[in-house]
PDB file of C-alpha atoms in Angstrom:
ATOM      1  CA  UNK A   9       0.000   0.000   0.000  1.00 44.00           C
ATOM      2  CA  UNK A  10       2.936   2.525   0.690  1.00 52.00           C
ATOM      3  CA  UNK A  11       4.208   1.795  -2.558  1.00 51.00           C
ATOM      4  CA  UNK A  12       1.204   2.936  -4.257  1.00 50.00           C
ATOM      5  CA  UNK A  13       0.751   6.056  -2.532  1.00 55.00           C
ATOM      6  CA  UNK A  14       3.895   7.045  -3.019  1.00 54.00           C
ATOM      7  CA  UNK A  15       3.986   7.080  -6.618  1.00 46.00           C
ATOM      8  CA  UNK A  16       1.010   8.337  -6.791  1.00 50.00           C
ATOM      9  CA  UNK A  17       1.764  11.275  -5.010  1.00 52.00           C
ATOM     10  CA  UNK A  18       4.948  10.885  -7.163  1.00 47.00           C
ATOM     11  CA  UNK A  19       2.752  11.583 -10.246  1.00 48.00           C
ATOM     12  CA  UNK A  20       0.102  13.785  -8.247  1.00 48.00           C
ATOM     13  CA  UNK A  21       2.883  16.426  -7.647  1.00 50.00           C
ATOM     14  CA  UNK A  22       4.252  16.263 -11.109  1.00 49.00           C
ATOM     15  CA  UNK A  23       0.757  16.633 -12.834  1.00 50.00           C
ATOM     16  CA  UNK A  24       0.285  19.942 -10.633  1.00 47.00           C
ATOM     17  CA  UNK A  25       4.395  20.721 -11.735  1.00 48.00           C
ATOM     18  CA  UNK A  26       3.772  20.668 -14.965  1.00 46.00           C
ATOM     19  CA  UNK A  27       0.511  22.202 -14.802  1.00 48.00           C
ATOM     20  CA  UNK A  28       1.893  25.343 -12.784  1.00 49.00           C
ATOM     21  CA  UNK A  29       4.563  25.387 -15.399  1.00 47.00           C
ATOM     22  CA  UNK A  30       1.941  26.115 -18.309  1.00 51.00           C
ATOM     23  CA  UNK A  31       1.663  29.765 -19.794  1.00 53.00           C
ATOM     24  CA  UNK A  32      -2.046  29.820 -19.635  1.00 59.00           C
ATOM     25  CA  UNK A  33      -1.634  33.820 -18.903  1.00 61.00           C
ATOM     26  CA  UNK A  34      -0.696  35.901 -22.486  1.00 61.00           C
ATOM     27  CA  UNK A  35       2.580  37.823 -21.761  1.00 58.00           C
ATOM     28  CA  UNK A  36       1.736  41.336 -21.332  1.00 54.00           C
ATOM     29  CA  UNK A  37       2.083  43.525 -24.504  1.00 54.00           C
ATOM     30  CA  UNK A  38       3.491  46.493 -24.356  1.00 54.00           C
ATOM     31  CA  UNK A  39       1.721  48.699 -26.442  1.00 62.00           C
ATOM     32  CA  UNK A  40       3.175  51.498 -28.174  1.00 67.00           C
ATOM     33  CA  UNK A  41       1.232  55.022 -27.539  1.00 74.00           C
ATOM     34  CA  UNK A  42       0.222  56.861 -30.352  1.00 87.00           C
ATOM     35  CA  UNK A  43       2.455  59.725 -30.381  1.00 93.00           C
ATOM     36  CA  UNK A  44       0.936  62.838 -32.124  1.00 95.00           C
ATOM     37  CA  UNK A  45       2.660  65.765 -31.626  1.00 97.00           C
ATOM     38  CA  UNK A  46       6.703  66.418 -30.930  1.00 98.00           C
ATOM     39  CA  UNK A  47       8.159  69.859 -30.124  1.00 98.00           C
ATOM     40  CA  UNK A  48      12.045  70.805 -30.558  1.00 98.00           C
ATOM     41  CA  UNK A  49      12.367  73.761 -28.306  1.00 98.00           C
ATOM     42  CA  UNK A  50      15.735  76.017 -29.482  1.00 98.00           C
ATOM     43  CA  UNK A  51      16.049  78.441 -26.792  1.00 98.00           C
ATOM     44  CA  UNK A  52      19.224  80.821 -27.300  1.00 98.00           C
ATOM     45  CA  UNK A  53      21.620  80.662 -24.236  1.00 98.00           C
ATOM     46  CA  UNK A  54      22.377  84.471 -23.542  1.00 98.00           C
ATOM     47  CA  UNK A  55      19.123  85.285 -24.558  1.00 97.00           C
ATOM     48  CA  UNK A  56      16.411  82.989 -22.855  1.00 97.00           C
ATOM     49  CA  UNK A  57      12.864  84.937 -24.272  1.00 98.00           C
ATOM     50  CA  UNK A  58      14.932  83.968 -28.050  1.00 98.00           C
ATOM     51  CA  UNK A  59      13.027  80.429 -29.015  1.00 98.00           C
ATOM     52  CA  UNK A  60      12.752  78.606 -31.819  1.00 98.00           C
ATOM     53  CA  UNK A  61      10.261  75.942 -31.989  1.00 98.00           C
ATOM     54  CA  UNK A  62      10.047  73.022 -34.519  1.00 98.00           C
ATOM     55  CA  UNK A  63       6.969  70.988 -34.567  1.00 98.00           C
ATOM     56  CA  UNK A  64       5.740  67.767 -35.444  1.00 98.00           C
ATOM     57  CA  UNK A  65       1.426  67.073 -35.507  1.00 96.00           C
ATOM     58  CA  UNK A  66      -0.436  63.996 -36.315  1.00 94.00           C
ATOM     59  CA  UNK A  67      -3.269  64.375 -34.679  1.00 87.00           C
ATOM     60  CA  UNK A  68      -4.744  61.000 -36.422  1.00 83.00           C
ATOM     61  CA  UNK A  69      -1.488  59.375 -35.664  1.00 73.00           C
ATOM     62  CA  UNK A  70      -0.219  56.551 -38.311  1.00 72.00           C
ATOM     63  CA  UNK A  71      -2.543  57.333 -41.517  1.00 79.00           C
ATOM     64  CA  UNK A  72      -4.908  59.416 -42.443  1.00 85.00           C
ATOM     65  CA  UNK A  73      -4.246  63.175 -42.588  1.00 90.00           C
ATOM     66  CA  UNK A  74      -0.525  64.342 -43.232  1.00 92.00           C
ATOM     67  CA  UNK A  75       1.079  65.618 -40.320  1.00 95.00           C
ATOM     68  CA  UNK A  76       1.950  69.091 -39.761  1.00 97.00           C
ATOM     69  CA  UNK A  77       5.727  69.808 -39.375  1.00 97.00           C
ATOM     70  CA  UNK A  78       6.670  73.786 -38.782  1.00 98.00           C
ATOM     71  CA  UNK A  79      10.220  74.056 -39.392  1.00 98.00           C
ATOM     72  CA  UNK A  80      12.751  76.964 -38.057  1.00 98.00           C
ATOM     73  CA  UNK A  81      15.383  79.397 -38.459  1.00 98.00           C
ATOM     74  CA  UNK A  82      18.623  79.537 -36.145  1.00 98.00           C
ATOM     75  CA  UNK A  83      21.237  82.165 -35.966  1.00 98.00           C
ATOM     76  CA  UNK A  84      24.775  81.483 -36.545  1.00 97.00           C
ATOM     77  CA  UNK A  85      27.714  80.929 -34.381  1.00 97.00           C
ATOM     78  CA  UNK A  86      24.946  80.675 -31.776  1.00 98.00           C
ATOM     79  CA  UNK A  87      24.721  78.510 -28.581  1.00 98.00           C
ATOM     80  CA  UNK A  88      20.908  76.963 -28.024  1.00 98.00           C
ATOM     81  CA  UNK A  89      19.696  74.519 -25.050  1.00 98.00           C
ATOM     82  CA  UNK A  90      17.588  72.155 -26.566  1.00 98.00           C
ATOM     83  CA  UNK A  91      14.309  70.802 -25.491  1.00 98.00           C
ATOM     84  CA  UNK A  92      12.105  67.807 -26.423  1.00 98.00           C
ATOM     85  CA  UNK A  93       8.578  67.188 -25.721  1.00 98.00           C
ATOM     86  CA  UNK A  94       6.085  64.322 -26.597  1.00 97.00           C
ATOM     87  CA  UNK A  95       2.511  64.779 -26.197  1.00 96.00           C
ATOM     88  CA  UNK A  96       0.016  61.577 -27.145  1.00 94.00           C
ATOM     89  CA  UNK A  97      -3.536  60.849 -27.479  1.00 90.00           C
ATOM     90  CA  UNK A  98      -5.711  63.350 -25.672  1.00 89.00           C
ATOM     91  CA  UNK A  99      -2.885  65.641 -24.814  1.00 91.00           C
ATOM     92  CA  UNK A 100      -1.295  62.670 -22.802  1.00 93.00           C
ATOM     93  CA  UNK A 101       1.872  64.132 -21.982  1.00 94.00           C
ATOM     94  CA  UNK A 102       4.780  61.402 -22.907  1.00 96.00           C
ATOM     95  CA  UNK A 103       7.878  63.142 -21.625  1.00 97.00           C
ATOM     96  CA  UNK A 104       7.537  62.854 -17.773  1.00 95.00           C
ATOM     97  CA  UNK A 105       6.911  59.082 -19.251  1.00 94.00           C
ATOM     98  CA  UNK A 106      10.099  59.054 -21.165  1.00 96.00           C
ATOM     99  CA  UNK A 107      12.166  60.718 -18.062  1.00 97.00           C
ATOM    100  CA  UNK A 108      10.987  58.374 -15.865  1.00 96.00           C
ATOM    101  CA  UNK A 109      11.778  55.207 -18.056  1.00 96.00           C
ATOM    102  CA  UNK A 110      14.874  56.746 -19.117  1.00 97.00           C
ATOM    103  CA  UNK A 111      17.164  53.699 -19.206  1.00 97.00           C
ATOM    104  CA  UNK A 112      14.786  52.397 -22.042  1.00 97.00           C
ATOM    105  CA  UNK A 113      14.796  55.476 -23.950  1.00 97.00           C
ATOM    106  CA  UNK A 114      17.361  57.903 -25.729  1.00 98.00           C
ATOM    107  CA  UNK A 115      16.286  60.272 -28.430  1.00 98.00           C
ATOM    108  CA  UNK A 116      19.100  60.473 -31.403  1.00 98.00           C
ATOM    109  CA  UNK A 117      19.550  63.736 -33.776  1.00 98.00           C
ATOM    110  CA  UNK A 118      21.051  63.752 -37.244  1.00 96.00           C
ATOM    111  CA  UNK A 119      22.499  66.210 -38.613  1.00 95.00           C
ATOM    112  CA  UNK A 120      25.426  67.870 -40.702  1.00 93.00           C
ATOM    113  CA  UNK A 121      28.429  69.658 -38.743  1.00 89.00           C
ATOM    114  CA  UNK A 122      29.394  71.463 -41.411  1.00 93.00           C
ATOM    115  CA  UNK A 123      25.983  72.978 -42.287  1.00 93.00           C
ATOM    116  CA  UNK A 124      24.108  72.953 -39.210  1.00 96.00           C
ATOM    117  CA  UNK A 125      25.427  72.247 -36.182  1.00 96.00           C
ATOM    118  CA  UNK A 126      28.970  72.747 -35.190  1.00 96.00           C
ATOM    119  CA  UNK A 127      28.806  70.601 -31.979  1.00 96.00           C
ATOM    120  CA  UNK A 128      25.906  68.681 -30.064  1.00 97.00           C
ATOM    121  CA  UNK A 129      26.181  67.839 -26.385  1.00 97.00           C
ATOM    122  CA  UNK A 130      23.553  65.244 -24.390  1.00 98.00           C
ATOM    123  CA  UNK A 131      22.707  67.818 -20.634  1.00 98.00           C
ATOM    124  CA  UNK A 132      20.618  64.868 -19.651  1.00 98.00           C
ATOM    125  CA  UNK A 133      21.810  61.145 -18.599  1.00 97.00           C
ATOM    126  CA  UNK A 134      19.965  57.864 -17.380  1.00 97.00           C
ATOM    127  CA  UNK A 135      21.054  55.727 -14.314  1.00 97.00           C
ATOM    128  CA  UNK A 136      23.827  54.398 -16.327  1.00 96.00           C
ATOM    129  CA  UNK A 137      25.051  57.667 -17.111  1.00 96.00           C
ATOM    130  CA  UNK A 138      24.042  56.966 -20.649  1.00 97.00           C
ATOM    131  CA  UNK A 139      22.794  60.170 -22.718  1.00 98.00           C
ATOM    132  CA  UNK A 140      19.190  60.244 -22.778  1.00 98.00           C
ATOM    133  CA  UNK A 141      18.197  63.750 -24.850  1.00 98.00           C
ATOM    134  CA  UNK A 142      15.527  65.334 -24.079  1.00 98.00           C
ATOM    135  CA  UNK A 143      17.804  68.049 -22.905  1.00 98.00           C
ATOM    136  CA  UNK A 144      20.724  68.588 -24.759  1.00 98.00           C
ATOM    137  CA  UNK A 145      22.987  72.611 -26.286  1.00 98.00           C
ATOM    138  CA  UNK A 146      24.026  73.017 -30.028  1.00 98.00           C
ATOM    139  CA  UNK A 147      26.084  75.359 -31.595  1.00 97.00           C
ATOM    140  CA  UNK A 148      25.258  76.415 -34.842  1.00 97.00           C
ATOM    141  CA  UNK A 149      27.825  76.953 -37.628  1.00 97.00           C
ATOM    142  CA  UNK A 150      29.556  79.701 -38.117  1.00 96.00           C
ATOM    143  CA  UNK A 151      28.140  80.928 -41.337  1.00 96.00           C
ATOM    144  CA  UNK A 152      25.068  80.754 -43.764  1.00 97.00           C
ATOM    145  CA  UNK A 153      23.609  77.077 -44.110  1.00 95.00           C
ATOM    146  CA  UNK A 154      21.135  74.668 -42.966  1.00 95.00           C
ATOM    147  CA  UNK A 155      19.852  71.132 -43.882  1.00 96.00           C
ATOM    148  CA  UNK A 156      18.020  68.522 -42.244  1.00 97.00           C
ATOM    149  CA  UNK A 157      17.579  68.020 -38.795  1.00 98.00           C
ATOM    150  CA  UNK A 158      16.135  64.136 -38.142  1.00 98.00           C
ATOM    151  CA  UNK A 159      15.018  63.285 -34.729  1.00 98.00           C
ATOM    152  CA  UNK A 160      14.520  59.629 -33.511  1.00 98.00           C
ATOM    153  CA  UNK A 161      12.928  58.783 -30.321  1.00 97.00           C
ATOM    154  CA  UNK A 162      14.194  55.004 -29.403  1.00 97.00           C
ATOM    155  CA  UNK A 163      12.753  52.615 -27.256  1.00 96.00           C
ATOM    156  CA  UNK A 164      14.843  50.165 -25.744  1.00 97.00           C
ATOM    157  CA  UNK A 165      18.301  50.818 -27.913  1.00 97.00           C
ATOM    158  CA  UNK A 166      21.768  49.258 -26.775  1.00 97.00           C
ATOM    159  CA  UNK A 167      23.078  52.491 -25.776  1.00 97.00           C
ATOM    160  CA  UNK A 168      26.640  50.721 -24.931  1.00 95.00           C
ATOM    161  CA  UNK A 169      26.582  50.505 -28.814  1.00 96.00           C
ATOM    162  CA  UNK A 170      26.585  54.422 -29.506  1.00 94.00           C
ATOM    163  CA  UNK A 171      29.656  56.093 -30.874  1.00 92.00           C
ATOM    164  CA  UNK A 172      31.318  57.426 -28.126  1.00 90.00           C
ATOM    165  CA  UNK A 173      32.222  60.538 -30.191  1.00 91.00           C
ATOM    166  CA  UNK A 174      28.793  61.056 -31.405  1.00 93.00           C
ATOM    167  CA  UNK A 175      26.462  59.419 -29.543  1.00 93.00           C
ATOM    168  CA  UNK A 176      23.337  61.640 -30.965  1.00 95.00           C
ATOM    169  CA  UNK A 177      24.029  59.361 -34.076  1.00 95.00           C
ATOM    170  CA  UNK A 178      21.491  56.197 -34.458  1.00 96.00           C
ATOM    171  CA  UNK A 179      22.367  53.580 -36.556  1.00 93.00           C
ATOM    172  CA  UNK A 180      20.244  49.907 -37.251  1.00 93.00           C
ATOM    173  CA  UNK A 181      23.143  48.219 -34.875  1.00 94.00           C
ATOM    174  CA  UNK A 182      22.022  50.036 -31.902  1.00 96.00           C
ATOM    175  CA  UNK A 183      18.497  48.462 -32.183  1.00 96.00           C
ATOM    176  CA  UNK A 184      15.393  49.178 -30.201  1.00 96.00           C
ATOM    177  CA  UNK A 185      12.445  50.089 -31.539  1.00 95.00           C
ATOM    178  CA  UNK A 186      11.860  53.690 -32.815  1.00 95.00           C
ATOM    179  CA  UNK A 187       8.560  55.429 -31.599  1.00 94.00           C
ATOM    180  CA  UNK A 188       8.932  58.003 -33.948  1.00 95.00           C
ATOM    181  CA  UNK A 189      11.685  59.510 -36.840  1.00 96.00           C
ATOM    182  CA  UNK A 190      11.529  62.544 -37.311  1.00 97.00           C
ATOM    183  CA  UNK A 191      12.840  65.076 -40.351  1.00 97.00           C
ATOM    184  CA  UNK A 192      12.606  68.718 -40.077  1.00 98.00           C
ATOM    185  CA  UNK A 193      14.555  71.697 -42.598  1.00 97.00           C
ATOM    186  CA  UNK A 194      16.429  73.992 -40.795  1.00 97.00           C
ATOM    187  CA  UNK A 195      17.951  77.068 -42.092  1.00 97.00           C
ATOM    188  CA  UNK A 196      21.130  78.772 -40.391  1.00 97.00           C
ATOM    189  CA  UNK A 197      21.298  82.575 -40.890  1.00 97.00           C
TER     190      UNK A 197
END
């Protein structure tokens, strides 16, 4: 009789083993939030009521309408703290989301150095003391120009994989999963 019992509570407890061990739940998904308006706040360093503001609408998000993109003019030779801000669905403001998850998040910037921006430095850093950018100062060039000015929010990227000498620059090796790209046309006067 102890024999019997014993296997089958040998086979009673791995029944419920393998049953605790099933994924009945789905794994949460993490949705991404429909992002519908970005700002690019320029604000001039010795002159803090000078601001120039790029914007990004799409108030129907992904389809639909065109988005609205209002592009700027900086001075030259001119220092500018830089601002980024991410408003979703219903005014749902993203970037107290972003600052808090900043680990999982670093916004990139492309641009030329010899038409646009002279240098580019990250004010802002996650736990890791990795850049994170929605606070970062530019300098623009010293003379007439412009060009484009792309902006990439990423989600999750492998910041250990940026270029240490220009870590604003994304490229497909640094992965994650980009919640928006951005192009705007700035001009340099």
């Amino acid at each position: 009789m102890k024999p019997f019992n014993r296997l089958t509570m040998f086979l009673l407890a791995g029944t419920l083993f393998l049953g605790a061990c099933k994924k009945d739940d789905p794994e949460p998904v993490n949705e991404q939030e429909v992002i519908t308006k970005v700002t690019v706040n320029f604000t001039n360093t010795t002159n803090s009521s000078e601001v120039v503001t790029f914007t990004y609408e799409d108030t129907d998000g992904v389809g639909g309408n065109a988005p609205v993109v209002t592009n700027g003019t900086l001075k030259k030779n001119t220092s500018y703290n830089v601002s980024v801000t991410v408003t979703g669905e219903g005014n749902e403001d993203i970037t107290a989301e972003i600052a808090e998850e900043k680990d999982e998040h670093q916004i990139y910037f492309g641009f030329s150095q010899t038409t646009l921006f002279a240098s580019f430095e990250y004010l802002d850093k996650d736990s890791k003391n990795q850049p994170v950018g929605l606070s970062s100062r530019v300098t623009t060039i010293n003379n007439n120009g412009g060009g484009t000015l792309q902006v990439i929010l990423a989600h999750e990227p492998n910041k250990t994989l940026n270029v240490s000498s220009s870590p604003w620059v994304y490229s497909s090796n640094i992965g994650g999963e980009q919640d928006f790209n951005i192009t705007f046309n700035a001009t340099v006067q």
